[in-house]
């Protein structure tokens, strides 16, 4: 089915439910769709916890929120069955002509199939997390590059849309447009209302992605000695103990923030001098918002999951046997091999590049 040049009459459904970093990596797909097909009607299926990233986005016509993690825990319950029926009815009422599976697994393929779209486009089997899920789709494409962003952009080729790496756009001005000022109470609680600050988010979905707390403490102490700037600690659910240990070891130059929701976190990111952390959603959000970020990679490859188009914003010591992508009980050896002084030096370089009049080594 050919697509009109401006997308008029075409209804497109994007399927990328989670996690936060993956939703952020799919934002350039939405931006490119709207740019090339300005009159198309575009919807997106997303986990409710990540829906704030898409709230009020001017390029989206409809957001379908799901709670798949909750539904899986109660798979046979009446509420679960009712939720699935409601989602199916809503998606069918949207009447998509095309579903773009940006997930590459059974969940993404099943949602693409559930919506009833006659065209269901996704990655070829060799690039899917669950190759046999290809049977849920009827068109397969090959990504142009290795990064998660390249993989998310690949289904656009089925619509005749090509996006080269130089034109990838996260649309930072289009996300969290109403978040300005939402972090004011957090900064006031940390006594940083009128002060510059670095933002550290040390937690990650995998413990093996987390830089050891004593090394983060040494890093922020060194940054404070070189710049005079304090560090604000951000922590998500289940990460409070990690933040407390870093704060205890880091001293008075480390301030702890009350837990921030996504709009408040976005406001903090936009106001910080530099954001530091590992391969985790908040850092990918920081890169998408245009903030200077520095990611420390351990079990995951920055070529695939680092800051897109900005390799200097990642530090990684590639292991001899390659990246393992395993959830282990402790930090990967590659993270242990990154010295705080290396992080400090790269952070100072990034600060100088981002703001020639910003903090300088003392």
mmCIF file of C-alpha atoms in Angstrom, residues 26-180:
data_model
loop_
_atom_site.group_PDB
_atom_site.id
_atom_site.type_symbol
_atom_site.label_atom_id
_atom_site.label_comp_id
_atom_site.label_asym_id
_atom_site.label_seq_id
_atom_site.Cartn_x
_atom_site.Cartn_y
_atom_site.Cartn_z
ATOM 1 C CA UNK A 26 12.679 5.886 19.728
ATOM 2 C CA UNK A 27 11.947 9.622 19.830
ATOM 3 C CA UNK A 28 13.922 10.324 16.606
ATOM 4 C CA UNK A 29 11.590 7.875 14.838
ATOM 5 C CA UNK A 30 8.590 9.985 15.811
ATOM 6 C CA UNK A 31 10.343 13.221 14.810
ATOM 7 C CA UNK A 32 11.287 11.795 11.405
ATOM 8 C CA UNK A 33 7.764 10.463 10.815
ATOM 9 C CA UNK A 34 6.176 13.827 11.447
ATOM 10 C CA UNK A 35 8.770 15.641 9.356
ATOM 11 C CA UNK A 36 8.274 13.394 6.332
ATOM 12 C CA UNK A 37 4.543 12.696 6.743
ATOM 13 C CA UNK A 38 3.131 15.890 8.265
ATOM 14 C CA UNK A 39 -0.517 14.953 7.704
ATOM 15 C CA UNK A 40 -0.341 11.397 9.035
ATOM 16 C CA UNK A 41 -2.161 10.449 12.227
ATOM 17 C CA UNK A 42 0.389 8.995 14.656
ATOM 18 C CA UNK A 43 -0.206 6.980 17.822
ATOM 19 C CA UNK A 44 2.180 5.347 20.287
ATOM 20 C CA UNK A 45 1.746 2.394 22.666
ATOM 21 C CA UNK A 46 3.785 2.952 25.845
ATOM 22 C CA UNK A 47 3.960 1.772 29.448
ATOM 23 C CA UNK A 48 2.117 4.147 31.768
ATOM 24 C CA UNK A 49 5.311 4.723 33.768
ATOM 25 C CA UNK A 50 7.032 6.101 30.649
ATOM 26 C CA UNK A 51 4.036 8.003 29.287
ATOM 27 C CA UNK A 52 5.184 11.358 30.776
ATOM 28 C CA UNK A 53 7.968 11.404 28.147
ATOM 29 C CA UNK A 54 5.284 11.580 25.444
ATOM 30 C CA UNK A 55 2.735 13.734 27.269
ATOM 31 C CA UNK A 56 1.831 16.806 25.226
ATOM 32 C CA UNK A 57 4.268 15.932 22.442
ATOM 33 C CA UNK A 58 3.199 18.049 19.451
ATOM 34 C CA UNK A 59 4.059 15.331 16.920
ATOM 35 C CA UNK A 60 1.773 12.739 18.511
ATOM 36 C CA UNK A 61 -1.973 12.465 17.991
ATOM 37 C CA UNK A 62 -2.676 9.654 20.439
ATOM 38 C CA UNK A 63 -0.933 7.867 23.304
ATOM 39 C CA UNK A 64 -2.119 4.412 24.381
ATOM 40 C CA UNK A 65 -0.967 3.638 27.910
ATOM 41 C CA UNK A 66 -0.486 0.023 28.997
ATOM 42 C CA UNK A 67 0.595 -1.652 32.223
ATOM 43 C CA UNK A 68 2.002 -4.871 30.833
ATOM 44 C CA UNK A 69 4.231 -5.597 33.823
ATOM 45 C CA UNK A 70 1.255 -5.432 36.167
ATOM 46 C CA UNK A 71 -0.968 -7.390 33.803
ATOM 47 C CA UNK A 72 1.594 -10.207 33.533
ATOM 48 C CA UNK A 73 1.557 -10.697 37.298
ATOM 49 C CA UNK A 74 -2.187 -11.275 37.197
ATOM 50 C CA UNK A 75 -2.445 -12.968 33.819
ATOM 51 C CA UNK A 76 -5.581 -14.964 34.595
ATOM 52 C CA UNK A 77 -7.472 -12.348 36.559
ATOM 53 C CA UNK A 78 -10.702 -10.809 35.365
ATOM 54 C CA UNK A 79 -9.163 -7.329 35.550
ATOM 55 C CA UNK A 80 -6.303 -8.472 33.330
ATOM 56 C CA UNK A 81 -8.625 -9.877 30.691
ATOM 57 C CA UNK A 82 -10.730 -6.712 30.809
ATOM 58 C CA UNK A 83 -7.619 -4.534 30.377
ATOM 59 C CA UNK A 84 -6.495 -6.502 27.323
ATOM 60 C CA UNK A 85 -9.944 -6.277 25.765
ATOM 61 C CA UNK A 86 -10.031 -2.546 26.394
ATOM 62 C CA UNK A 87 -6.612 -2.073 24.823
ATOM 63 C CA UNK A 88 -7.580 -4.160 21.804
ATOM 64 C CA UNK A 89 -10.789 -2.154 21.333
ATOM 65 C CA UNK A 90 -8.923 1.160 21.632
ATOM 66 C CA UNK A 91 -6.248 0.121 19.150
ATOM 67 C CA UNK A 92 -8.764 -1.232 16.659
ATOM 68 C CA UNK A 93 -10.782 1.980 16.974
ATOM 69 C CA UNK A 94 -7.616 3.909 16.080
ATOM 70 C CA UNK A 95 -7.638 1.924 12.788
ATOM 71 C CA UNK A 96 -3.897 2.004 12.039
ATOM 72 C CA UNK A 97 -2.803 1.315 8.490
ATOM 73 C CA UNK A 98 0.737 0.590 9.626
ATOM 74 C CA UNK A 99 2.213 -0.637 12.908
ATOM 75 C CA UNK A 100 5.936 -0.121 13.489
ATOM 76 C CA UNK A 101 7.365 -2.615 15.967
ATOM 77 C CA UNK A 102 10.330 -0.819 17.549
ATOM 78 C CA UNK A 103 10.903 -3.520 20.165
ATOM 79 C CA UNK A 104 11.987 -6.625 18.275
ATOM 80 C CA UNK A 105 10.421 -9.129 20.649
ATOM 81 C CA UNK A 106 7.175 -11.033 21.168
ATOM 82 C CA UNK A 107 5.629 -8.214 23.163
ATOM 83 C CA UNK A 108 6.191 -5.692 20.371
ATOM 84 C CA UNK A 109 5.065 -8.104 17.682
ATOM 85 C CA UNK A 110 1.945 -9.089 19.633
ATOM 86 C CA UNK A 111 0.899 -5.477 20.116
ATOM 87 C CA UNK A 112 1.472 -4.781 16.420
ATOM 88 C CA UNK A 113 -0.708 -7.774 15.604
ATOM 89 C CA UNK A 114 -3.344 -6.837 18.194
ATOM 90 C CA UNK A 115 -3.977 -3.425 16.652
ATOM 91 C CA UNK A 116 -5.193 -4.977 13.397
ATOM 92 C CA UNK A 117 -2.880 -2.993 11.099
ATOM 93 C CA UNK A 118 -2.605 -4.611 7.636
ATOM 94 C CA UNK A 119 1.090 -3.653 7.505
ATOM 95 C CA UNK A 120 3.280 -4.643 10.453
ATOM 96 C CA UNK A 121 6.902 -3.597 9.998
ATOM 97 C CA UNK A 122 9.817 -4.527 12.228
ATOM 98 C CA UNK A 123 13.413 -5.680 12.330
ATOM 99 C CA UNK A 124 14.622 -8.713 10.409
ATOM 100 C CA UNK A 125 15.111 -11.875 12.509
ATOM 101 C CA UNK A 126 18.880 -11.468 12.830
ATOM 102 C CA UNK A 127 18.371 -8.155 14.645
ATOM 103 C CA UNK A 128 15.446 -9.133 16.876
ATOM 104 C CA UNK A 129 15.848 -9.933 20.579
ATOM 105 C CA UNK A 130 13.435 -12.815 20.028
ATOM 106 C CA UNK A 131 13.913 -13.899 16.395
ATOM 107 C CA UNK A 132 10.859 -16.152 16.176
ATOM 108 C CA UNK A 133 8.621 -13.152 16.934
ATOM 109 C CA UNK A 134 9.107 -12.227 13.266
ATOM 110 C CA UNK A 135 6.048 -14.341 12.453
ATOM 111 C CA UNK A 136 3.848 -11.703 14.076
ATOM 112 C CA UNK A 137 4.944 -9.184 11.420
ATOM 113 C CA UNK A 138 4.615 -9.206 7.639
ATOM 114 C CA UNK A 139 7.443 -6.826 6.655
ATOM 115 C CA UNK A 140 11.042 -6.970 7.855
ATOM 116 C CA UNK A 141 13.840 -4.425 7.550
ATOM 117 C CA UNK A 142 17.562 -4.222 8.263
ATOM 118 C CA UNK A 143 18.977 -1.375 10.384
ATOM 119 C CA UNK A 144 21.556 0.956 8.884
ATOM 120 C CA UNK A 145 23.719 1.075 11.996
ATOM 121 C CA UNK A 146 24.445 -0.725 15.276
ATOM 122 C CA UNK A 147 22.959 1.748 17.758
ATOM 123 C CA UNK A 148 19.564 1.312 19.411
ATOM 124 C CA UNK A 149 18.500 4.559 17.717
ATOM 125 C CA UNK A 150 19.414 3.089 14.302
ATOM 126 C CA UNK A 151 17.332 0.011 15.117
ATOM 127 C CA UNK A 152 14.355 2.156 16.088
ATOM 128 C CA UNK A 153 14.647 4.164 12.868
ATOM 129 C CA UNK A 154 14.901 1.092 10.625
ATOM 130 C CA UNK A 155 11.137 0.395 10.232
ATOM 131 C CA UNK A 156 10.765 3.823 8.614
ATOM 132 C CA UNK A 157 12.453 2.424 5.516
ATOM 133 C CA UNK A 158 9.306 0.401 4.932
ATOM 134 C CA UNK A 159 7.525 3.731 4.456
ATOM 135 C CA UNK A 160 10.190 5.038 2.102
ATOM 136 C CA UNK A 161 11.763 7.250 4.762
ATOM 137 C CA UNK A 162 15.548 7.283 5.111
ATOM 138 C CA UNK A 163 17.221 9.032 8.050
ATOM 139 C CA UNK A 164 20.992 9.390 8.107
ATOM 140 C CA UNK A 165 22.870 9.690 11.375
ATOM 141 C CA UNK A 166 23.653 13.369 10.807
ATOM 142 C CA UNK A 167 19.955 14.290 10.718
ATOM 143 C CA UNK A 168 18.850 12.326 13.791
ATOM 144 C CA UNK A 169 16.831 14.650 16.030
ATOM 145 C CA UNK A 170 15.497 13.847 19.513
ATOM 146 C CA UNK A 171 13.355 16.995 19.512
ATOM 147 C CA UNK A 172 14.468 18.221 22.966
ATOM 148 C CA UNK A 173 12.176 21.229 22.787
ATOM 149 C CA UNK A 174 9.173 18.938 22.254
ATOM 150 C CA UNK A 175 9.479 16.792 25.384
ATOM 151 C CA UNK A 176 8.541 17.891 28.914
ATOM 152 C CA UNK A 177 7.478 21.281 27.588
ATOM 153 C CA UNK A 178 5.621 22.089 30.811
ATOM 154 C CA UNK A 179 8.295 20.924 33.242
ATOM 155 C CA UNK A 180 10.036 24.282 33.822
#
